[in-house]
PDB file of C-alpha atoms in Angstrom:
ATOM      1  CA  LYS A 249       0.000   0.000   0.000  1.00  0.00           C
ATOM      2  CA  ASN A 250       1.324   3.443  -0.947  1.00  0.00           C
ATOM      3  CA  GLN A 251       2.003   5.551   2.135  1.00  0.00           C
ATOM      4  CA  VAL A 252       3.587   8.894   3.016  1.00  0.00           C
ATOM      5  CA  GLU A 253       4.618   9.565   6.608  1.00  0.00           C
ATOM      6  CA  GLN A 254       5.680  12.983   7.817  1.00  0.00           C
ATOM      7  CA  SER A 255       7.467  13.978  10.978  1.00  0.00           C
ATOM      8  CA  PRO A 256       7.231  15.718  13.267  1.00  0.00           C
ATOM      9  CA  GLN A 257       3.451  16.228  13.379  1.00  0.00           C
ATOM     10  CA  SER A 258       3.981  19.681  14.826  1.00  0.00           C
ATOM     11  CA  LEU A 259       6.900  21.943  15.560  1.00  0.00           C
ATOM     12  CA  ILE A 260       7.420  25.245  17.347  1.00  0.00           C
ATOM     13  CA  ILE A 261      10.549  27.281  16.681  1.00  0.00           C
ATOM     14  CA  LEU A 262      11.725  30.804  17.350  1.00  0.00           C
ATOM     15  CA  GLU A 263      11.920  33.333  14.571  1.00  0.00           C
ATOM     16  CA  GLY A 264      15.289  33.271  12.841  1.00  0.00           C
ATOM     17  CA  LYS A 265      15.985  29.627  13.661  1.00  0.00           C
ATOM     18  CA  ASN A 266      16.316  26.816  11.104  1.00  0.00           C
ATOM     19  CA  CYS A 267      14.236  23.653  11.012  1.00  0.00           C
ATOM     20  CA  THR A 268      13.974  20.437   9.013  1.00  0.00           C
ATOM     21  CA  LEU A 269      10.809  18.534   8.188  1.00  0.00           C
ATOM     22  CA  GLN A 270      10.887  14.875   7.188  1.00  0.00           C
ATOM     23  CA  CYS A 271       8.902  12.825   4.679  1.00  0.00           C
ATOM     24  CA  ASN A 272       9.209   9.039   4.249  1.00  0.00           C
ATOM     25  CA  TYR A 273       7.316   7.276   1.484  1.00  0.00           C
ATOM     26  CA  THR A 274       6.625   3.821   0.139  1.00  0.00           C
ATOM     27  CA  VAL A 275       5.023   4.892  -3.146  1.00  0.00           C
ATOM     28  CA  SER A 276       5.963   2.723  -6.084  1.00  0.00           C
ATOM     29  CA  PRO A 277       6.706   3.185  -8.899  1.00  0.00           C
ATOM     30  CA  PHE A 278       7.935   6.645  -7.936  1.00  0.00           C
ATOM     31  CA  SER A 279       7.409   9.614 -10.243  1.00  0.00           C
ATOM     32  CA  ASN A 280       7.986  12.771  -8.216  1.00  0.00           C
ATOM     33  CA  LEU A 281       7.632  14.321  -4.779  1.00  0.00           C
ATOM     34  CA  ARG A 282       6.257  17.751  -3.990  1.00  0.00           C
ATOM     35  CA  TRP A 283       6.289  19.870  -0.892  1.00  0.00           C
ATOM     36  CA  TYR A 284       3.278  22.126  -0.375  1.00  0.00           C
ATOM     37  CA  LYS A 285       2.777  24.978   2.086  1.00  0.00           C
ATOM     38  CA  GLN A 286      -0.738  25.461   3.413  1.00  0.00           C
ATOM     39  CA  ASP A 287      -1.480  28.644   5.312  1.00  0.00           C
ATOM     40  CA  THR A 288      -4.391  28.507   7.756  1.00  0.00           C
ATOM     41  CA  GLY A 289      -7.676  28.741   5.881  1.00  0.00           C
ATOM     42  CA  ARG A 290      -6.031  28.602   2.461  1.00  0.00           C
ATOM     43  CA  GLY A 291      -5.385  25.942  -0.151  1.00  0.00           C
ATOM     44  CA  PRO A 292      -1.951  24.277  -0.436  1.00  0.00           C
ATOM     45  CA  VAL A 293       0.618  25.988  -2.638  1.00  0.00           C
ATOM     46  CA  SER A 294       3.528  24.146  -4.240  1.00  0.00           C
ATOM     47  CA  LEU A 295       7.006  24.958  -2.908  1.00  0.00           C
ATOM     48  CA  THR A 296       9.133  22.538  -4.865  1.00  0.00           C
ATOM     49  CA  ILE A 297       9.061  19.355  -6.921  1.00  0.00           C
ATOM     50  CA  MET A 298      11.678  16.628  -6.783  1.00  0.00           C
ATOM     51  CA  THR A 299      12.121  14.016  -9.493  1.00  0.00           C
ATOM     52  CA  PHE A 300      14.021  10.750  -9.238  1.00  0.00           C
ATOM     53  CA  SER A 301      17.325  12.176 -10.441  1.00  0.00           C
ATOM     54  CA  GLU A 302      17.306  15.281  -8.232  1.00  0.00           C
ATOM     55  CA  ASN A 303      18.984  15.320  -4.839  1.00  0.00           C
ATOM     56  CA  THR A 304      18.576  18.936  -3.785  1.00  0.00           C
ATOM     57  CA  LYS A 305      16.448  21.855  -4.891  1.00  0.00           C
ATOM     58  CA  SER A 306      16.121  25.301  -3.362  1.00  0.00           C
ATOM     59  CA  ASN A 307      13.347  27.876  -3.448  1.00  0.00           C
ATOM     60  CA  GLY A 308      14.496  30.918  -1.517  1.00  0.00           C
ATOM     61  CA  ARG A 309      14.856  29.927   2.130  1.00  0.00           C
ATOM     62  CA  TYR A 310      13.368  26.488   1.451  1.00  0.00           C
ATOM     63  CA  THR A 311      15.653  23.609   0.456  1.00  0.00           C
ATOM     64  CA  ALA A 312      14.285  20.176  -0.341  1.00  0.00           C
ATOM     65  CA  THR A 313      16.340  17.006  -0.534  1.00  0.00           C
ATOM     66  CA  LEU A 314      15.482  13.602  -1.913  1.00  0.00           C
ATOM     67  CA  ASP A 315      17.116  10.235  -1.310  1.00  0.00           C
ATOM     68  CA  ALA A 316      15.411   7.869  -3.735  1.00  0.00           C
ATOM     69  CA  ASP A 317      17.287   4.875  -2.345  1.00  0.00           C
ATOM     70  CA  THR A 318      15.999   5.274   1.201  1.00  0.00           C
ATOM     71  CA  LYS A 319      12.726   6.876  -0.012  1.00  0.00           C
ATOM     72  CA  GLN A 320      13.150   9.894   2.193  1.00  0.00           C
ATOM     73  CA  SER A 321      12.801  13.611   1.597  1.00  0.00           C
ATOM     74  CA  SER A 322      13.397  16.596   3.810  1.00  0.00           C
ATOM     75  CA  LEU A 323      12.415  20.234   3.700  1.00  0.00           C
ATOM     76  CA  HIS A 324      14.853  22.601   5.374  1.00  0.00           C
ATOM     77  CA  ILE A 325      13.750  26.113   6.258  1.00  0.00           C
ATOM     78  CA  THR A 326      16.521  28.618   6.875  1.00  0.00           C
ATOM     79  CA  ALA A 327      16.225  31.758   8.990  1.00  0.00           C
ATOM     80  CA  SER A 328      12.546  31.190   9.709  1.00  0.00           C
ATOM     81  CA  GLN A 329      10.058  34.040   9.570  1.00  0.00           C
ATOM     82  CA  LEU A 330       6.680  34.449  11.212  1.00  0.00           C
ATOM     83  CA  SER A 331       5.082  33.971   7.788  1.00  0.00           C
ATOM     84  CA  ASP A 332       6.513  30.456   7.629  1.00  0.00           C
ATOM     85  CA  SER A 333       3.895  29.396  10.185  1.00  0.00           C
ATOM     86  CA  ALA A 334       1.793  26.939   8.210  1.00  0.00           C
ATOM     87  CA  SER A 335       1.264  23.265   7.486  1.00  0.00           C
ATOM     88  CA  TYR A 336       3.754  21.625   5.157  1.00  0.00           C
ATOM     89  CA  ILE A 337       2.455  18.684   3.165  1.00  0.00           C
ATOM     90  CA  CYS A 338       4.510  16.093   1.291  1.00  0.00           C
ATOM     91  CA  VAL A 339       2.814  14.612  -1.779  1.00  0.00           C
ATOM     92  CA  VAL A 340       4.237  11.720  -3.778  1.00  0.00           C
ATOM     93  CA  SER A 341       3.112  10.938  -7.316  1.00  0.00           C
ATOM     94  CA  ALA A 342       3.214   7.394  -8.628  1.00  0.00           C
ATOM     95  CA  ASN A 343       4.283   6.619 -12.162  1.00  0.00           C
ATOM     96  CA  ASN A 344       1.192   4.644 -13.063  1.00  0.00           C
ATOM     97  CA  ALA A 345      -2.133   5.044 -14.806  1.00  0.00           C
ATOM     98  CA  GLY A 346      -3.727   8.202 -13.467  1.00  0.00           C
ATOM     99  CA  ASN A 347      -0.469   9.283 -11.775  1.00  0.00           C
ATOM    100  CA  MET A 348      -1.985   8.594  -8.378  1.00  0.00           C
ATOM    101  CA  LEU A 349      -1.092  10.998  -5.584  1.00  0.00           C
ATOM    102  CA  THR A 350      -0.426   9.995  -1.990  1.00  0.00           C
ATOM    103  CA  PHE A 351      -0.546  12.724   0.651  1.00  0.00           C
ATOM    104  CA  GLY A 352       1.263  12.889   3.953  1.00  0.00           C
ATOM    105  CA  GLY A 353      -0.543  14.093   7.056  1.00  0.00           C
ATOM    106  CA  GLY A 354       1.472  17.289   7.146  1.00  0.00           C
ATOM    107  CA  THR A 355       3.719  19.014   9.657  1.00  0.00           C
ATOM    108  CA  ARG A 356       2.243  22.015  11.446  1.00  0.00           C
ATOM    109  CA  LEU A 357       4.961  24.608  11.969  1.00  0.00           C
ATOM    110  CA  MET A 358       4.594  27.554  14.291  1.00  0.00           C
ATOM    111  CA  VAL A 359       7.235  30.276  14.277  1.00  0.00           C
ATOM    112  CA  LYS A 360       7.191  32.437  17.387  1.00  0.00           C
ATOM    113  CA  PRO A 361       8.741  35.882  17.764  1.00  0.00           C
TER     114      PRO A 361
ATOM    115  CA  GLU B 128      -3.773  33.132 -15.160  1.00  0.00           C
ATOM    116  CA  ALA B 129      -6.821  32.627 -12.960  1.00  0.00           C
ATOM    117  CA  GLY B 130      -6.503  29.953 -10.285  1.00  0.00           C
ATOM    118  CA  VAL B 131      -8.900  27.238  -9.190  1.00  0.00           C
ATOM    119  CA  ALA B 132     -12.137  28.873  -8.079  1.00  0.00           C
ATOM    120  CA  GLN B 133     -14.342  27.383  -5.373  1.00  0.00           C
ATOM    121  CA  SER B 134     -17.601  28.450  -3.770  1.00  0.00           C
ATOM    122  CA  PRO B 135     -18.942  28.916  -1.249  1.00  0.00           C
ATOM    123  CA  ARG B 136     -15.920  29.513   0.997  1.00  0.00           C
ATOM    124  CA  TYR B 137     -17.923  28.751   4.124  1.00  0.00           C
ATOM    125  CA  LYS B 138     -21.125  26.832   4.787  1.00  0.00           C
ATOM    126  CA  ILE B 139     -22.878  25.938   8.029  1.00  0.00           C
ATOM    127  CA  ILE B 140     -25.724  23.427   7.946  1.00  0.00           C
ATOM    128  CA  GLU B 141     -27.509  21.109  10.314  1.00  0.00           C
ATOM    129  CA  LYS B 142     -27.094  17.361  10.119  1.00  0.00           C
ATOM    130  CA  ARG B 143     -29.330  15.628   7.596  1.00  0.00           C
ATOM    131  CA  GLN B 144     -29.421  18.756   5.417  1.00  0.00           C
ATOM    132  CA  SER B 145     -27.835  18.871   1.981  1.00  0.00           C
ATOM    133  CA  VAL B 146     -25.037  21.040   0.600  1.00  0.00           C
ATOM    134  CA  ALA B 147     -23.333  21.555  -2.742  1.00  0.00           C
ATOM    135  CA  PHE B 148     -19.884  22.880  -3.536  1.00  0.00           C
ATOM    136  CA  TRP B 149     -18.764  24.225  -6.878  1.00  0.00           C
ATOM    137  CA  CYS B 150     -15.339  24.223  -8.491  1.00  0.00           C
ATOM    138  CA  ASN B 151     -14.030  25.834 -11.650  1.00  0.00           C
ATOM    139  CA  PRO B 152     -10.537  24.537 -12.465  1.00  0.00           C
ATOM    140  CA  ILE B 153      -7.798  26.402 -14.288  1.00  0.00           C
ATOM    141  CA  SER B 154      -8.724  26.757 -17.941  1.00  0.00           C
ATOM    142  CA  GLY B 155      -7.617  23.803 -20.013  1.00  0.00           C
ATOM    143  CA  HIS B 156      -6.845  21.524 -17.077  1.00  0.00           C
ATOM    144  CA  ALA B 157      -8.030  18.021 -17.915  1.00  0.00           C
ATOM    145  CA  THR B 158      -7.798  16.447 -14.469  1.00  0.00           C
ATOM    146  CA  LEU B 159      -9.888  17.610 -11.527  1.00  0.00           C
ATOM    147  CA  TYR B 160      -9.851  16.334  -7.953  1.00  0.00           C
ATOM    148  CA  TRP B 161     -12.027  16.761  -4.882  1.00  0.00           C
ATOM    149  CA  TYR B 162     -10.337  16.271  -1.522  1.00  0.00           C
ATOM    150  CA  GLN B 163     -11.689  16.238   2.021  1.00  0.00           C
ATOM    151  CA  GLN B 164      -9.385  17.742   4.634  1.00  0.00           C
ATOM    152  CA  ILE B 165     -10.285  17.266   8.272  1.00  0.00           C
ATOM    153  CA  LEU B 166      -8.683  19.723  10.676  1.00  0.00           C
ATOM    154  CA  GLY B 167      -5.083  18.780  11.419  1.00  0.00           C
ATOM    155  CA  GLN B 168      -4.853  16.125   8.708  1.00  0.00           C
ATOM    156  CA  GLY B 169      -3.656  15.925   5.130  1.00  0.00           C
ATOM    157  CA  PRO B 170      -6.143  15.984   2.237  1.00  0.00           C
ATOM    158  CA  LYS B 171      -7.950  12.732   1.457  1.00  0.00           C
ATOM    159  CA  LEU B 172      -8.996  12.036  -2.120  1.00  0.00           C
ATOM    160  CA  LEU B 173     -12.734  11.769  -2.702  1.00  0.00           C
ATOM    161  CA  ILE B 174     -12.886  11.651  -6.479  1.00  0.00           C
ATOM    162  CA  GLN B 175     -10.680  12.220  -9.532  1.00  0.00           C
ATOM    163  CA  PHE B 176     -12.025  13.217 -12.944  1.00  0.00           C
ATOM    164  CA  GLN B 177     -10.226  13.182 -16.245  1.00  0.00           C
ATOM    165  CA  ASN B 178     -12.218  15.485 -18.497  1.00  0.00           C
ATOM    166  CA  ASN B 179     -15.791  14.394 -17.709  1.00  0.00           C
ATOM    167  CA  GLY B 180     -14.966  10.781 -16.827  1.00  0.00           C
ATOM    168  CA  VAL B 181     -14.329   9.377 -13.338  1.00  0.00           C
ATOM    169  CA  VAL B 182     -10.825   7.965 -12.823  1.00  0.00           C
ATOM    170  CA  ASP B 183     -11.043   7.111  -9.115  1.00  0.00           C
ATOM    171  CA  ASP B 184     -13.984   7.387  -6.735  1.00  0.00           C
ATOM    172  CA  SER B 185     -13.055   4.470  -4.490  1.00  0.00           C
ATOM    173  CA  GLN B 186     -13.017   6.631  -1.343  1.00  0.00           C
ATOM    174  CA  LEU B 187     -16.196   8.566  -2.064  1.00  0.00           C
ATOM    175  CA  PRO B 188     -19.005   7.649   0.388  1.00  0.00           C
ATOM    176  CA  LYS B 189     -21.483   7.076  -2.394  1.00  0.00           C
ATOM    177  CA  ASP B 190     -24.460   6.678  -0.094  1.00  0.00           C
ATOM    178  CA  ARG B 191     -24.288  10.389   0.675  1.00  0.00           C
ATOM    179  CA  PHE B 192     -21.699  12.024  -1.585  1.00  0.00           C
ATOM    180  CA  SER B 193     -21.997  12.605  -5.314  1.00  0.00           C
ATOM    181  CA  ALA B 194     -19.933  14.571  -7.797  1.00  0.00           C
ATOM    182  CA  GLU B 195     -20.213  15.430 -11.441  1.00  0.00           C
ATOM    183  CA  ARG B 196     -18.229  17.177 -14.140  1.00  0.00           C
ATOM    184  CA  LEU B 197     -20.709  17.081 -16.984  1.00  0.00           C
ATOM    185  CA  LYS B 198     -18.935  19.154 -19.618  1.00  0.00           C
ATOM    186  CA  GLY B 199     -15.391  18.389 -18.538  1.00  0.00           C
ATOM    187  CA  VAL B 200     -14.896  21.856 -17.075  1.00  0.00           C
ATOM    188  CA  ASP B 201     -16.463  22.870 -13.762  1.00  0.00           C
ATOM    189  CA  SER B 202     -17.578  20.383 -11.156  1.00  0.00           C
ATOM    190  CA  THR B 203     -20.068  20.070  -8.313  1.00  0.00           C
ATOM    191  CA  LEU B 204     -19.718  18.011  -5.137  1.00  0.00           C
ATOM    192  CA  LYS B 205     -22.912  17.289  -3.216  1.00  0.00           C
ATOM    193  CA  ILE B 206     -23.503  15.866   0.232  1.00  0.00           C
ATOM    194  CA  GLN B 207     -26.974  14.594   1.117  1.00  0.00           C
ATOM    195  CA  PRO B 208     -27.745  14.010   3.940  1.00  0.00           C
ATOM    196  CA  ALA B 209     -24.841  15.544   5.840  1.00  0.00           C
ATOM    197  CA  LYS B 210     -23.437  13.997   9.020  1.00  0.00           C
ATOM    198  CA  LEU B 211     -21.470  15.629  11.821  1.00  0.00           C
ATOM    199  CA  GLU B 212     -18.298  13.872  10.652  1.00  0.00           C
ATOM    200  CA  ASP B 213     -18.551  15.603   7.269  1.00  0.00           C
ATOM    201  CA  SER B 214     -17.335  18.812   8.897  1.00  0.00           C
ATOM    202  CA  ALA B 215     -14.143  19.526   6.968  1.00  0.00           C
ATOM    203  CA  VAL B 216     -12.596  21.648   4.249  1.00  0.00           C
ATOM    204  CA  TYR B 217     -13.395  20.455   0.747  1.00  0.00           C
ATOM    205  CA  LEU B 218     -10.523  21.228  -1.595  1.00  0.00           C
ATOM    206  CA  CYS B 219     -10.746  21.211  -5.348  1.00  0.00           C
ATOM    207  CA  ALA B 220      -7.559  20.830  -7.372  1.00  0.00           C
ATOM    208  CA  SER B 221      -6.654  20.531 -11.034  1.00  0.00           C
ATOM    209  CA  ARG B 222      -3.727  19.408 -13.162  1.00  0.00           C
ATOM    210  CA  PRO B 223      -3.118  20.343 -16.791  1.00  0.00           C
ATOM    211  CA  GLY B 224      -2.257  17.005 -18.345  1.00  0.00           C
ATOM    212  CA  ALA B 225      -4.366  14.085 -19.321  1.00  0.00           C
ATOM    213  CA  ALA B 226      -3.801  11.048 -17.091  1.00  0.00           C
ATOM    214  CA  GLY B 227      -3.109  13.402 -14.196  1.00  0.00           C
ATOM    215  CA  THR B 228       0.266  14.784 -15.227  1.00  0.00           C
ATOM    216  CA  GLY B 229       1.658  18.203 -14.436  1.00  0.00           C
ATOM    217  CA  GLU B 230       1.620  20.370 -11.348  1.00  0.00           C
ATOM    218  CA  LEU B 231      -1.360  20.193  -9.016  1.00  0.00           C
ATOM    219  CA  PHE B 232      -3.064  23.510  -8.262  1.00  0.00           C
ATOM    220  CA  PHE B 233      -5.487  23.863  -5.369  1.00  0.00           C
ATOM    221  CA  GLY B 234      -8.403  26.171  -4.764  1.00  0.00           C
ATOM    222  CA  GLU B 235      -8.880  27.958  -1.439  1.00  0.00           C
ATOM    223  CA  GLY B 236     -11.335  25.350  -0.244  1.00  0.00           C
ATOM    224  CA  SER B 237     -14.904  25.289   1.027  1.00  0.00           C
ATOM    225  CA  ARG B 238     -15.186  24.954   4.794  1.00  0.00           C
ATOM    226  CA  LEU B 239     -18.228  22.960   5.900  1.00  0.00           C
ATOM    227  CA  THR B 240     -19.521  22.931   9.455  1.00  0.00           C
ATOM    228  CA  VAL B 241     -22.286  20.441  10.251  1.00  0.00           C
ATOM    229  CA  LEU B 242     -24.166  21.138  13.491  1.00  0.00           C
TER     230      LEU B 242
END
């Protein structure tokens, strides 16, 4: 069964600090992995997409990594800001008919001043 | 480019009443999804359309939920009769490619409260 597990479930950090969110998946065959940011009361917005051959990709203060061998991804946030407070959702796409998507439960990040 | 449009943004009903949500995907997007997101959890797929055909509705509670995308463009999700556990945000999303390829874009969601 395809699964995506995210950790931690929730995280509180002080403004300016760094943090790393984890995503482990068992989706097969693997196509790509996306990290989404979901602000409270809003729809998820894509931060980055990782394909099989990519190890690291950055989007401003967000850096995603992918280890296709261990089926793990991480999202590192540098110099956190109050606006980073949100849920971060890992979504893995399978390379099959319909390109089925499997969602993680998300990590709820709170950045405090 | 206009995003995925959803309405209403908020709806409060009593249990056993009915409700309908509307979604207009990004123009030209072939694949449309409805997700249910309970507070504190990730989105759960209810139904996936490719154009006006259903690709996956295995997790749709068909005794009370129905969805249609008659002309392969906008879509409606209906709940009748609603239960307390249906309280959630209903997210619509679309992807440009056939067979569900391309980036997934979400609407802002419709928040349902069942009393």
